Coordinates of C-alpha atoms in Angstrom, one line a residue:
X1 CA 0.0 0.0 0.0
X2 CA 1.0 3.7 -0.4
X3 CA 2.7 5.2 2.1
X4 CA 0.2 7.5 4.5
X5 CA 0.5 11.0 3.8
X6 CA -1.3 13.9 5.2
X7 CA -1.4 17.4 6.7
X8 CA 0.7 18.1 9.5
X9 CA -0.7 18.2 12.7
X10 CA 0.5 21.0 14.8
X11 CA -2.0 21.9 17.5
X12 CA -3.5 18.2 19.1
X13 CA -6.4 18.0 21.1
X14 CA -6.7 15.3 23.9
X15 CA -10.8 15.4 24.4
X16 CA -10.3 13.4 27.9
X17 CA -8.8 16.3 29.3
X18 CA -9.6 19.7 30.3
X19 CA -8.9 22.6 28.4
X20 CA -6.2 24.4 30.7
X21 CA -4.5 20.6 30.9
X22 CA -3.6 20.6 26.9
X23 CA -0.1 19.5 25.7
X24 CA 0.0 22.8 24.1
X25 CA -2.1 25.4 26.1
X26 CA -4.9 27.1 24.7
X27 CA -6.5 30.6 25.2
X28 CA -9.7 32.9 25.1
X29 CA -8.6 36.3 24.4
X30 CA -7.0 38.2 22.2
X31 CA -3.9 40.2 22.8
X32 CA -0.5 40.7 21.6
X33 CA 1.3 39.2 24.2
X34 CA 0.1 35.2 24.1
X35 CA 2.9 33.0 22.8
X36 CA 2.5 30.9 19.7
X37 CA 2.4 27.7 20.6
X38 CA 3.4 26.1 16.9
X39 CA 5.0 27.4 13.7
X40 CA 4.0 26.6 9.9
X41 CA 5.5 27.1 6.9
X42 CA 3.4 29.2 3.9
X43 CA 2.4 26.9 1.5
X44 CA 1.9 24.0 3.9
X45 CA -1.3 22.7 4.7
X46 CA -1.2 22.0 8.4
X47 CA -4.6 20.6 10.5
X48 CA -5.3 22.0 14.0
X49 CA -7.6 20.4 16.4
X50 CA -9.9 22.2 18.6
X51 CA -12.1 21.7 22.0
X52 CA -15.7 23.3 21.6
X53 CA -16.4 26.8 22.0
X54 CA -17.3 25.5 25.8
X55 CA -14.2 23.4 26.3
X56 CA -16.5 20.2 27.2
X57 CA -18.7 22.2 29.3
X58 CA -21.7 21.3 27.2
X59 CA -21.9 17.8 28.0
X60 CA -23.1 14.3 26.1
X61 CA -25.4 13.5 28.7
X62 CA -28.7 12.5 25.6
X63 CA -30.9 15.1 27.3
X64 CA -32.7 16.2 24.0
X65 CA -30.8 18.9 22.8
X66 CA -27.1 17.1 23.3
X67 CA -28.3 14.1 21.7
X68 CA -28.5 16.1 18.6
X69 CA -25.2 16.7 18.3
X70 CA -23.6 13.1 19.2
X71 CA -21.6 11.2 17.4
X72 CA -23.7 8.2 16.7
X73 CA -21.9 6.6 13.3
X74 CA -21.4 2.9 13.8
X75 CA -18.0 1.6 11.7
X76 CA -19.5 -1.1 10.7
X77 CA -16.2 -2.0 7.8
X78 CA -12.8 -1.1 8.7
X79 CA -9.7 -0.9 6.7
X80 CA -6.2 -1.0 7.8
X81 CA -4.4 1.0 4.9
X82 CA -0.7 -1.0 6.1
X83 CA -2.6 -4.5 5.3
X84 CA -3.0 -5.9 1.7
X85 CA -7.1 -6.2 0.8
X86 CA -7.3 -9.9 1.3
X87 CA -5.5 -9.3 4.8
X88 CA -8.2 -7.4 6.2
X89 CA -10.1 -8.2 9.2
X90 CA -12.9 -8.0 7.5
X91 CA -12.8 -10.0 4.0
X92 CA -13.6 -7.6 1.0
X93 CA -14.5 -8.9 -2.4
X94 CA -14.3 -7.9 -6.3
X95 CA -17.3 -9.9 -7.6
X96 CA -21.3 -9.9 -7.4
X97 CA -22.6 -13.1 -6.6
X98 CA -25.6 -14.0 -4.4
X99 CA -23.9 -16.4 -1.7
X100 CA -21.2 -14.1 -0.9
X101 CA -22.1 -13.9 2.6
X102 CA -22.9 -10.5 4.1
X103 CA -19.9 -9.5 6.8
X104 CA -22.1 -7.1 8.6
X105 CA -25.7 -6.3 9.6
X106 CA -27.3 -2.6 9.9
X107 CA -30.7 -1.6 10.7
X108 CA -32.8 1.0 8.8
X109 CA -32.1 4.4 10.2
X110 CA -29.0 3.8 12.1
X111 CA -26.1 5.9 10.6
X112 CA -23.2 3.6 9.8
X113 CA -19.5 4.1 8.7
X114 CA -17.9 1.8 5.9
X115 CA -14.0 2.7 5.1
X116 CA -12.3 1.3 1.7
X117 CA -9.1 0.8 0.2
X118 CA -8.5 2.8 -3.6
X119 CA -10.2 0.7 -6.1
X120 CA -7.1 -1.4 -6.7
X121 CA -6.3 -2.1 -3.2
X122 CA -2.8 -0.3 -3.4
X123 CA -1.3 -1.3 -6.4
X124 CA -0.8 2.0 -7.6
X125 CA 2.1 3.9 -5.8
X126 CA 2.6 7.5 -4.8
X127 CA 5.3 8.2 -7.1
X128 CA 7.2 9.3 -10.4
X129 CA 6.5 6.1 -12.0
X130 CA 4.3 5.0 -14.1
X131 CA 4.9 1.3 -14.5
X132 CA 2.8 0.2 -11.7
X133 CA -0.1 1.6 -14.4
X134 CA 1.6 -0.2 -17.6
X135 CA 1.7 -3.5 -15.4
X136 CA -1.6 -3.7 -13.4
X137 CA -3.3 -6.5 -13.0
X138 CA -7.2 -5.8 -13.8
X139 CA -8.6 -9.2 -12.8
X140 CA -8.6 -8.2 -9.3
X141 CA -10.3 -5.2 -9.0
X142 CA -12.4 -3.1 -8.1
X143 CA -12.6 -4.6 -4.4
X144 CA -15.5 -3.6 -2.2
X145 CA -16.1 -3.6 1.2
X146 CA -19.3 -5.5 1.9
X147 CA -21.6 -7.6 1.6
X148 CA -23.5 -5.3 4.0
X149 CA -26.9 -7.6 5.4
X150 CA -30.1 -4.7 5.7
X151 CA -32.7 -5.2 8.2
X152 CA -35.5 -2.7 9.6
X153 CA -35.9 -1.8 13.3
X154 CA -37.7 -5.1 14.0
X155 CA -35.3 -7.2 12.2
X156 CA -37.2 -8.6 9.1
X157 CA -34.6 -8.3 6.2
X158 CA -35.0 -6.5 3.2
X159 CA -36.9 -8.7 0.3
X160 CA -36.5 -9.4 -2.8
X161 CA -38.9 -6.6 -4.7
X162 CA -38.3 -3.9 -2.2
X163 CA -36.2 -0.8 -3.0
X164 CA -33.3 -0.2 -0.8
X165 CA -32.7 4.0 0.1
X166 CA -29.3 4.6 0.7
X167 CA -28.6 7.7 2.0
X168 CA -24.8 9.2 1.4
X169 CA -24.5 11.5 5.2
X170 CA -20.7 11.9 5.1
X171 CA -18.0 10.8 3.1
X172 CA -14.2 11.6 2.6
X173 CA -10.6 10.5 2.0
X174 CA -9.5 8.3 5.0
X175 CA -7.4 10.4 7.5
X176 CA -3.4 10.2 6.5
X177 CA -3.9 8.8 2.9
X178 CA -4.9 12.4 1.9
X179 CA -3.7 11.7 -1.8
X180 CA -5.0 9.8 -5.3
X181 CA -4.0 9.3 -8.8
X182 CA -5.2 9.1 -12.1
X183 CA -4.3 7.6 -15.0
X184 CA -4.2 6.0 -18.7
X185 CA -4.2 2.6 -18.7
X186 CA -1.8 1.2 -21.7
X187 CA -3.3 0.0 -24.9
X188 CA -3.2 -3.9 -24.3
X189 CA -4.0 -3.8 -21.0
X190 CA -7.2 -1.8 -20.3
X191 CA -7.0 1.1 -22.7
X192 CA -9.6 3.9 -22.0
X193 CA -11.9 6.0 -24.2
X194 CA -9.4 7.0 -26.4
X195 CA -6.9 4.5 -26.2
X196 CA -6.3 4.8 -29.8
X197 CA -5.2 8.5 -29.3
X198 CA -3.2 7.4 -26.3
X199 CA -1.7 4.2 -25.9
X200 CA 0.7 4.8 -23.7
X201 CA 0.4 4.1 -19.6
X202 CA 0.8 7.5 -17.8
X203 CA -0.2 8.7 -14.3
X204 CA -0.9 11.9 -12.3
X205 CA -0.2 11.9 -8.5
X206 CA -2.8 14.2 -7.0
X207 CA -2.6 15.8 -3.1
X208 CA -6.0 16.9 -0.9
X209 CA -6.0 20.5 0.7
X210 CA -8.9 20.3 1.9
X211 CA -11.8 20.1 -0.4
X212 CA -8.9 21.0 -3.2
X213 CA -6.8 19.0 -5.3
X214 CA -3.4 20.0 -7.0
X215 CA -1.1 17.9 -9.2
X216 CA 2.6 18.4 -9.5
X217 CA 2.1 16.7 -12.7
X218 CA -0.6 19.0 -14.0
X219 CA 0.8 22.4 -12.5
X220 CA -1.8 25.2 -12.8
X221 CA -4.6 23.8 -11.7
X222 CA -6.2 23.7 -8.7
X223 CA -10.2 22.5 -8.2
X224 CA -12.7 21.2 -5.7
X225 CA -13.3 17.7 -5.8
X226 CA -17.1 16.9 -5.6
X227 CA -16.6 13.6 -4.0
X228 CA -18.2 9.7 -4.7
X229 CA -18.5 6.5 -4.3
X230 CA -17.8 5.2 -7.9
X231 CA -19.9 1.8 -6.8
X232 CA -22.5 0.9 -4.8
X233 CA -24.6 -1.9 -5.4
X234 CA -26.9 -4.7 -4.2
X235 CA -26.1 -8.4 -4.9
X236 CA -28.0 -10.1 -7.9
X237 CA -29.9 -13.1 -7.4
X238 CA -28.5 -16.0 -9.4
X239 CA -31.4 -15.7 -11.7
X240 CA -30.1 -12.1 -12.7
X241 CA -26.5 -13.5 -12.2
X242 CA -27.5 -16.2 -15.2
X243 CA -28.9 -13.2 -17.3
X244 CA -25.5 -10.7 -17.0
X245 CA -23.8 -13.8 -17.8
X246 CA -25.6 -14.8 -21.2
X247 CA -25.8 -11.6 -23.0
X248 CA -22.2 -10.6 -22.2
X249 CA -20.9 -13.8 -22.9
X250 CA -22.6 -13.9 -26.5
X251 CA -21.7 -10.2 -27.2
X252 CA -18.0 -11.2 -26.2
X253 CA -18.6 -14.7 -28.5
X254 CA -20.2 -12.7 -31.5
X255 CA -19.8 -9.1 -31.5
X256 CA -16.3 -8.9 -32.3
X257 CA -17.3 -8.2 -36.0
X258 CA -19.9 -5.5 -35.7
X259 CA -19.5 -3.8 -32.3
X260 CA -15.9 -2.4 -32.4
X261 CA -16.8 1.0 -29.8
X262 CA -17.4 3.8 -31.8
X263 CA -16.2 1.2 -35.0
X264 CA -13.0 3.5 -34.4
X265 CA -11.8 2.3 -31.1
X266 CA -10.6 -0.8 -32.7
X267 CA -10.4 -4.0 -30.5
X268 CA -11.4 -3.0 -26.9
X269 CA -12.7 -5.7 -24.7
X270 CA -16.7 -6.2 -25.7
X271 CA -16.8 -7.5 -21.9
X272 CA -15.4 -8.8 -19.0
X273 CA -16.6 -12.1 -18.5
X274 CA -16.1 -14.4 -15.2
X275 CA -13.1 -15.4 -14.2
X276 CA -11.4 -17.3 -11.2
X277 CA -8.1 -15.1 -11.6
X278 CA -7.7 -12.7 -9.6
X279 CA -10.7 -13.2 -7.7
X280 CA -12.0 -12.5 -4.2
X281 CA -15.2 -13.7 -2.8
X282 CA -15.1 -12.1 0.9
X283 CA -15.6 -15.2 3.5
X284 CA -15.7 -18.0 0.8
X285 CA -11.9 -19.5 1.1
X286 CA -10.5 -19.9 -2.4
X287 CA -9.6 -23.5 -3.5
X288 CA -12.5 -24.4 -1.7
X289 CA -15.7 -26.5 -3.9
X290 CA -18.0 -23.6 -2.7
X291 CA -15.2 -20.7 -4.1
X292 CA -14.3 -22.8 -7.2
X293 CA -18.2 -22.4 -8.0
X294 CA -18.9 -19.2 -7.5
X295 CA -15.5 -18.1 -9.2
X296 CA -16.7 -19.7 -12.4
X297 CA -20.1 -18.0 -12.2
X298 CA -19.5 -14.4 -10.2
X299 CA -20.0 -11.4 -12.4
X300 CA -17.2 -8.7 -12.8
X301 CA -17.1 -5.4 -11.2
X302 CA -16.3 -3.3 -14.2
X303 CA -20.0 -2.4 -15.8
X304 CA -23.1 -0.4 -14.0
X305 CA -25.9 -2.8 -14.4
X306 CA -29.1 -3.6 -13.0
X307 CA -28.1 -3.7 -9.6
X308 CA -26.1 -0.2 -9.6
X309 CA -22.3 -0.9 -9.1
X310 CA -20.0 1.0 -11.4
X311 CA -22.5 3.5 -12.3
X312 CA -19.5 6.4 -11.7
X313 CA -21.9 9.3 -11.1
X314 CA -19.8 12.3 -9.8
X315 CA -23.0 14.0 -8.5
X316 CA -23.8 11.0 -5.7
X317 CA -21.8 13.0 -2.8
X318 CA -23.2 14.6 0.3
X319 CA -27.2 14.6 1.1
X320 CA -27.6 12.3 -2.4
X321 CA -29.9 9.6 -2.5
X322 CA -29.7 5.9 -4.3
X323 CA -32.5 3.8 -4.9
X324 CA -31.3 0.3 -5.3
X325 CA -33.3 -2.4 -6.3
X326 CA -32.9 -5.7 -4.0
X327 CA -32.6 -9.0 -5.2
X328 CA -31.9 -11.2 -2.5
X329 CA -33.0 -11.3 1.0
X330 CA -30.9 -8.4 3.3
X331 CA -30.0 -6.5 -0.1
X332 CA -26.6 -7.5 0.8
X333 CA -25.5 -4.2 -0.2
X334 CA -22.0 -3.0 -1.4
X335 CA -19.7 -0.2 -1.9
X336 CA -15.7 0.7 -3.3
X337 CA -14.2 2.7 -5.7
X338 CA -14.4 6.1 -3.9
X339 CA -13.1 9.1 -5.9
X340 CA -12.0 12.4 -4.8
X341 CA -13.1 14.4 -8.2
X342 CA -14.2 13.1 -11.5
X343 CA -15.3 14.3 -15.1
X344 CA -18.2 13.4 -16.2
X345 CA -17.1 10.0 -19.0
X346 CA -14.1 9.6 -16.8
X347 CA -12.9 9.0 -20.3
X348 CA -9.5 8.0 -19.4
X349 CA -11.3 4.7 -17.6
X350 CA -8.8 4.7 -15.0
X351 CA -9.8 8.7 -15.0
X352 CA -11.1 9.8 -11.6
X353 CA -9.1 10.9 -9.3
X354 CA -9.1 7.5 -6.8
X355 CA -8.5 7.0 -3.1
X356 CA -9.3 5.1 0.0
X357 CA -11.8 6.7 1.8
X358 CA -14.9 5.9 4.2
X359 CA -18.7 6.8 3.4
X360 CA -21.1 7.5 6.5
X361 CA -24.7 6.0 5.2
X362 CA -27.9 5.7 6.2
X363 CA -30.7 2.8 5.2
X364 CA -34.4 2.3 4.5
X365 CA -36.5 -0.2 3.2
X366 CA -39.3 0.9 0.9
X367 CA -41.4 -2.6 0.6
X368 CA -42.4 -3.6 -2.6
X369 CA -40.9 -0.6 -3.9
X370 CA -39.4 -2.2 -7.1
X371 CA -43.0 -2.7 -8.9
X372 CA -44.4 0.1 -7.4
X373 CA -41.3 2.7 -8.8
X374 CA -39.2 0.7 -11.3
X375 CA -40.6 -0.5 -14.8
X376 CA -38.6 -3.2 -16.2
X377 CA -36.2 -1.8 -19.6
X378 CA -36.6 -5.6 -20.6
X379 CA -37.9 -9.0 -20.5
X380 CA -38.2 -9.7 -17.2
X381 CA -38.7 -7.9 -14.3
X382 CA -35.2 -7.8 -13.0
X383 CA -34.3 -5.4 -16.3
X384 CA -34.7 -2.7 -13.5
X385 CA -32.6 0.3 -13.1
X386 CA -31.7 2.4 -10.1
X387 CA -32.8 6.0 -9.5
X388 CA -30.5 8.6 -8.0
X389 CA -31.4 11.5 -6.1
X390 CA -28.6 14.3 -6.2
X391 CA -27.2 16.0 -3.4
X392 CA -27.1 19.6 -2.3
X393 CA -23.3 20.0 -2.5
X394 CA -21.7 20.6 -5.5
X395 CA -18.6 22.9 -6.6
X396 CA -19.8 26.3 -7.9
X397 CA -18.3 27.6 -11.2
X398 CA -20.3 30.7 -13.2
X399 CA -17.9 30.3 -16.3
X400 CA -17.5 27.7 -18.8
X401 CA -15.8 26.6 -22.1
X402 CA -17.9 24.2 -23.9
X403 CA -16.6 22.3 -26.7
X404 CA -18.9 20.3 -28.9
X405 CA -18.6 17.1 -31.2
X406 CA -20.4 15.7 -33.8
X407 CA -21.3 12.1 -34.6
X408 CA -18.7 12.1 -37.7
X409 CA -15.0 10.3 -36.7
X410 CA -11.7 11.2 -37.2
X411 CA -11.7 9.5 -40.7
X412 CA -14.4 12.0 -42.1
X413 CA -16.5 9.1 -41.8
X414 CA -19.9 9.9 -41.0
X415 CA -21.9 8.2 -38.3
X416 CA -25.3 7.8 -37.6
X417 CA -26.9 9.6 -34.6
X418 CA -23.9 7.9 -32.4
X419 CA -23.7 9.7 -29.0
X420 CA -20.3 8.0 -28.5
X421 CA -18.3 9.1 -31.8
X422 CA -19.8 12.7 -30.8
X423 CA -18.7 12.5 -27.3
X424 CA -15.1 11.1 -28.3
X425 CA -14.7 14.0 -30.8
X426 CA -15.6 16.5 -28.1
X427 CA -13.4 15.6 -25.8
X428 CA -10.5 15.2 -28.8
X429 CA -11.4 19.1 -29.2
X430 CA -11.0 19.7 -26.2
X431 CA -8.3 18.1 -25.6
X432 CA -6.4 19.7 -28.8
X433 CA -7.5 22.9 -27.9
X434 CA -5.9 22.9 -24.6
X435 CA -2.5 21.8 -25.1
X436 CA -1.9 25.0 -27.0
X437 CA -2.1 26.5 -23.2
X438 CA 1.8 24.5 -22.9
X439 CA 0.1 21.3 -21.6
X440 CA 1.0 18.0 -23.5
X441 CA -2.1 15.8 -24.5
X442 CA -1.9 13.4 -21.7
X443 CA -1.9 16.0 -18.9
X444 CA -4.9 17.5 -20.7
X445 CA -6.6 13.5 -21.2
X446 CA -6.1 12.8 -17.3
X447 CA -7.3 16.4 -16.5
X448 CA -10.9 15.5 -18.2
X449 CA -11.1 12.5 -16.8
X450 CA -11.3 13.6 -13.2
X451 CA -11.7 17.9 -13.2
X452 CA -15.0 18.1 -12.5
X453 CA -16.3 18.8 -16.0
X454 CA -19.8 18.8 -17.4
X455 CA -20.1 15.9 -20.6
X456 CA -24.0 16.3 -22.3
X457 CA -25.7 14.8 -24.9
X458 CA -27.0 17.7 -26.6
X459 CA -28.8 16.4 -29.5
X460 CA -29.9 13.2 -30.3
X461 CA -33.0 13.6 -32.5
X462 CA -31.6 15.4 -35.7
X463 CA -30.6 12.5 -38.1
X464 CA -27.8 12.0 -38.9
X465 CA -25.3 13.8 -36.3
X466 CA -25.7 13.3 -32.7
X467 CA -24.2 16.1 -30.7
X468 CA -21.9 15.9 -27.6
X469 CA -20.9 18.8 -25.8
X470 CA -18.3 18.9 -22.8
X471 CA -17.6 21.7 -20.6
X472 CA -14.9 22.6 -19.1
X473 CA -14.8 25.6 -15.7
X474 CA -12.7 28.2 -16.6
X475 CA -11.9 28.5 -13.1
X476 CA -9.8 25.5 -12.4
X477 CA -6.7 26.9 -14.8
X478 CA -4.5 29.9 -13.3
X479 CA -4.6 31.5 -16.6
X480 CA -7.4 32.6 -18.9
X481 CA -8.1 29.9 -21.5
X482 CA -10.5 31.8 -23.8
X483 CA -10.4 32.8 -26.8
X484 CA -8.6 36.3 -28.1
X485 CA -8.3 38.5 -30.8
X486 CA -4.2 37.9 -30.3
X487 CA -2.4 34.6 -30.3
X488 CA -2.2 32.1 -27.3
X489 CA -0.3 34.5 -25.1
X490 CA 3.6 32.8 -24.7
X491 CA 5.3 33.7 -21.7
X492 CA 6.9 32.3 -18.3
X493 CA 3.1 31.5 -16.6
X494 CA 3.0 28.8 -19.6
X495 CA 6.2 26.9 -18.7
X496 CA 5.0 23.4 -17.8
X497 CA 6.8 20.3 -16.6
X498 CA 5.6 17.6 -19.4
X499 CA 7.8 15.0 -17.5
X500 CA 4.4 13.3 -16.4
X501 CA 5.3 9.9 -15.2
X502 CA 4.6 7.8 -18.7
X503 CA 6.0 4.1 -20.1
X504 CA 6.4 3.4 -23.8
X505 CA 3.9 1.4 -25.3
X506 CA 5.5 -1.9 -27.0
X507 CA 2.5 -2.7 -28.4
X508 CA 0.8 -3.1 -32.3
X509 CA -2.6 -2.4 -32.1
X510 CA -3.5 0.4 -34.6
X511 CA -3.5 3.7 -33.3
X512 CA -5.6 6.5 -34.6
X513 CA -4.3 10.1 -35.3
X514 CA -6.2 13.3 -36.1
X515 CA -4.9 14.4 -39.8
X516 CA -5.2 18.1 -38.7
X517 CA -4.6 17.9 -35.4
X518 CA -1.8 20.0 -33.7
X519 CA 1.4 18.3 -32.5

């Protein structure tokens, strides 16, 4: 695992004690004359810890008004950030299947904390490299901590048909392991939305300062992140299990003629179809007749489906509400993947910016709340789909660049009313249009993968050209990235360090390249 990393602490707070019998004393007037008790550096981001404004004279004694304003979040999945996924005391797991049994119970209305490791448990380092990208082994993630059983306040479980609430209260990095990456996953081994564009593995190192994020390998730009889960999800039942199974295993059997992504993204995987490598099924020991099973049958992690999982909505922070449909009794409910910022595509697939982190969440049942609210988008009724309800928090920005795309590819080709060809080429604008700022493309790619930028499908009626737009905050960059009536200005605020950790690629897949695209 990464080494933890966080803000200096340079004022501690013991709450057992009085406020006069503080390592470092405290005080409660202003003059002139009171000591410092600590010294910072500008430029460094340094925590201080506090007492209340009464220094504990308000007590937590439940009378009615205290009670508000307990702490009353129950860790109900701990992670210890020095121990490998599979060492933790609490099994995670990087598959849905029904019978991987539940490591924890809540009731409805109690507020519970779940902690997580970054979505690939570690392998991805905190520094100037970017091999541990190039070399990553994708059958093992995204690991989740969970199964998570749901009961109500009289213990009946959730049911199959009812609609499990979850409610996102609080949510955050983990304390020390203030830090995340993103990055471009190399051509043969995960490749991204444009992975014919950009073949090559590269990563970004990005530090927290508070609700901020800055790169040192993206210098000039500084944002809030507006942070996620990227999954959470219930389990299937087998029957749904059996249905994920069948039509990705017959698209991966006979689509590799027809449904090349965008039919100008080449050969990317058409799915990601069961596997025993690299998998982890929580309590179930592997080599075991019960894990050899479920290994051979458990679906991947990779795709949102019916159940939520990877949906990777950057609007499900603070005060937002998921609707998940429940499949099996307790819901046996699910969550990983958490992300400090993200764009909205996270286009470079490994594109948010990822981290450990801890969500604080809150449960209810709504019986029978899949007929009543979800109509099936198939054959059955398990072709259900989720319903979000977006938060209040969000980054504010007033000013924005938009660039737009159109459903016609690189080759002049035209395509018909195809939201992905548009959104590809508006992002490729984008993308072109803002390396003339003294960015190199791949700083720009990662930067629209996980800044938190607006992607839209603005048109999708007007035959033949579908019309993606993405927009970009203005705000984020520490220079003005408008349009003038002059040139791109040239000058020292434009001096950039391109050495952003990146590998060759050794590959031969095809690679595409825009004929009038800049250098």
């Amino acid at each position: 695992m990464a080494a933890l990393r966080g803000p200096r602490l340079v004022v501690p707070i013991d709450v057992k004690k009085k406020p006069r019998e503080q390592k470092l004393p405290l005080h409660n007037r202003w003059h002139p004359g009171i000591p410092p008790v600590a010294e910072v550096r500008v430029g460094e981001v340094f925590r201080v810890e506090m007492v209340d404004f009464s220094g504990g004279g308000i007590t937590q004694d439940y009378t009615a008004e205290d009670a508000k304003h307990a702490d009353l979040s129950i860790l109900v999945v701990p992670i210890d950030l020095k121990k490998k996924p599979w060492e933790q005391k609490l099994p995670l797991h990087n598959r849905w299947h029904p019978d991987i049994p539940p490591i924890a119970e809540v009731k409805t209305g109690e507020v519970f904390k779940v902690e997580m490791v970054d979505w690939t448990g570690g392998a991805i380092k905190d520094d100037n490299s970017a091999s541990d990208v190039k070399h990553v082994d994708l059958s093992t993630v995204h690991y989740l901590s969970g199964p998570i059983r749901v009961v109500d306040i009289d213990g009946t479980p959730a049911k199959p048909g009812d609609l499990l609430a979850v409610e996102i209260c609080n949510l955050g990095p983990l304390p020390g392991d203030e830090w995340g990456f993103t990055a471009i996953f190399d051509r043969e081994n995960g490749g991204g939305f444009l992975t014919d564009h950009f073949p090559c593995a590269t990563k970004a190192i990005w530090y927290f300062e508070g609700i901020y994020a800055y790169s040192p390998h993206i210098p000039g730009v500084r944002f809030p992140g507006l942070t996620h889960p990227g999954i959470v999800g219930t389990a299937p039942s087998m029957e749904l299990l059996n249905i994920w199974n069948e039509r990705e295993r017959n698209l991966e059997e006979n689509g590799h003629q027809s449904l090349k992504l965008c039919e100008v993204l080449h050969t990317r995987p058409l799915a990601n179809l069961p596997s025993t490598k690299g998998c982890l099924l929580g309590k179930i020991e592997e080599g075991t007749t019960d894990w050899e099973k479920m290994a051979r049958e458990a679906a991947r992690t990779i795709p949102g489906r019916e159940n939520g999982g990877n949906c990777d909505i950057k609007n499900l922070s603070r005060g937002s509400k998921i609707y998940l449909p429940v499949f099996v009794e307790g819901a046996n409910l699910s969550t990983g993947d958490m992300h400090f910022s993200q764009g909205d595509g996270e286009v470079s697939f490994c594109g948010a910016i990822e981290m450990s982190g801890f969500l604080e969440l809150k449960c209810e049942i709504i019986r029978g709340g899949m007929k009543e609210y979800l109509t099936p988008m198939g054959p059955t009724p398990l072709h259900v789909n989720p319903i979000f309800e977006i938060g209040p928090v969000e980054p504010r920005f007033s000013e924005w660049l938009v660039f737009e795309g159109i459903s016609v590819d690189e080759s002049g080709r035209q395509h018909y009313l195809d939201a992905s060809v548009a959104y590809k080429r508006a992002v490729l604008n984008a993308v072109d249009y803002l390396s003339k700022f003294g960015y190199t493309k791949e700083q720009i790619y990662l930067l629209l993968s996980c800044c938190p930028c607006e992607g839209r499908i603005s048109g999708i009626v007007d035959a033949p050209n579908a019309v993606a737009t993405l927009a970009i905050p203005t705000a984020i960059f520490d220079q003005d990235i408008r349009p003038k009536a002059n040139k791109v200005p040239v000058g020292p605020q434009l001096v950039r360090n391109p050495n952003i950790p990146k590998c060759t690629y050794d590959g031969n897949l095809p690679t595409t390249k825009n004929p009038c695209a800049t250098e």
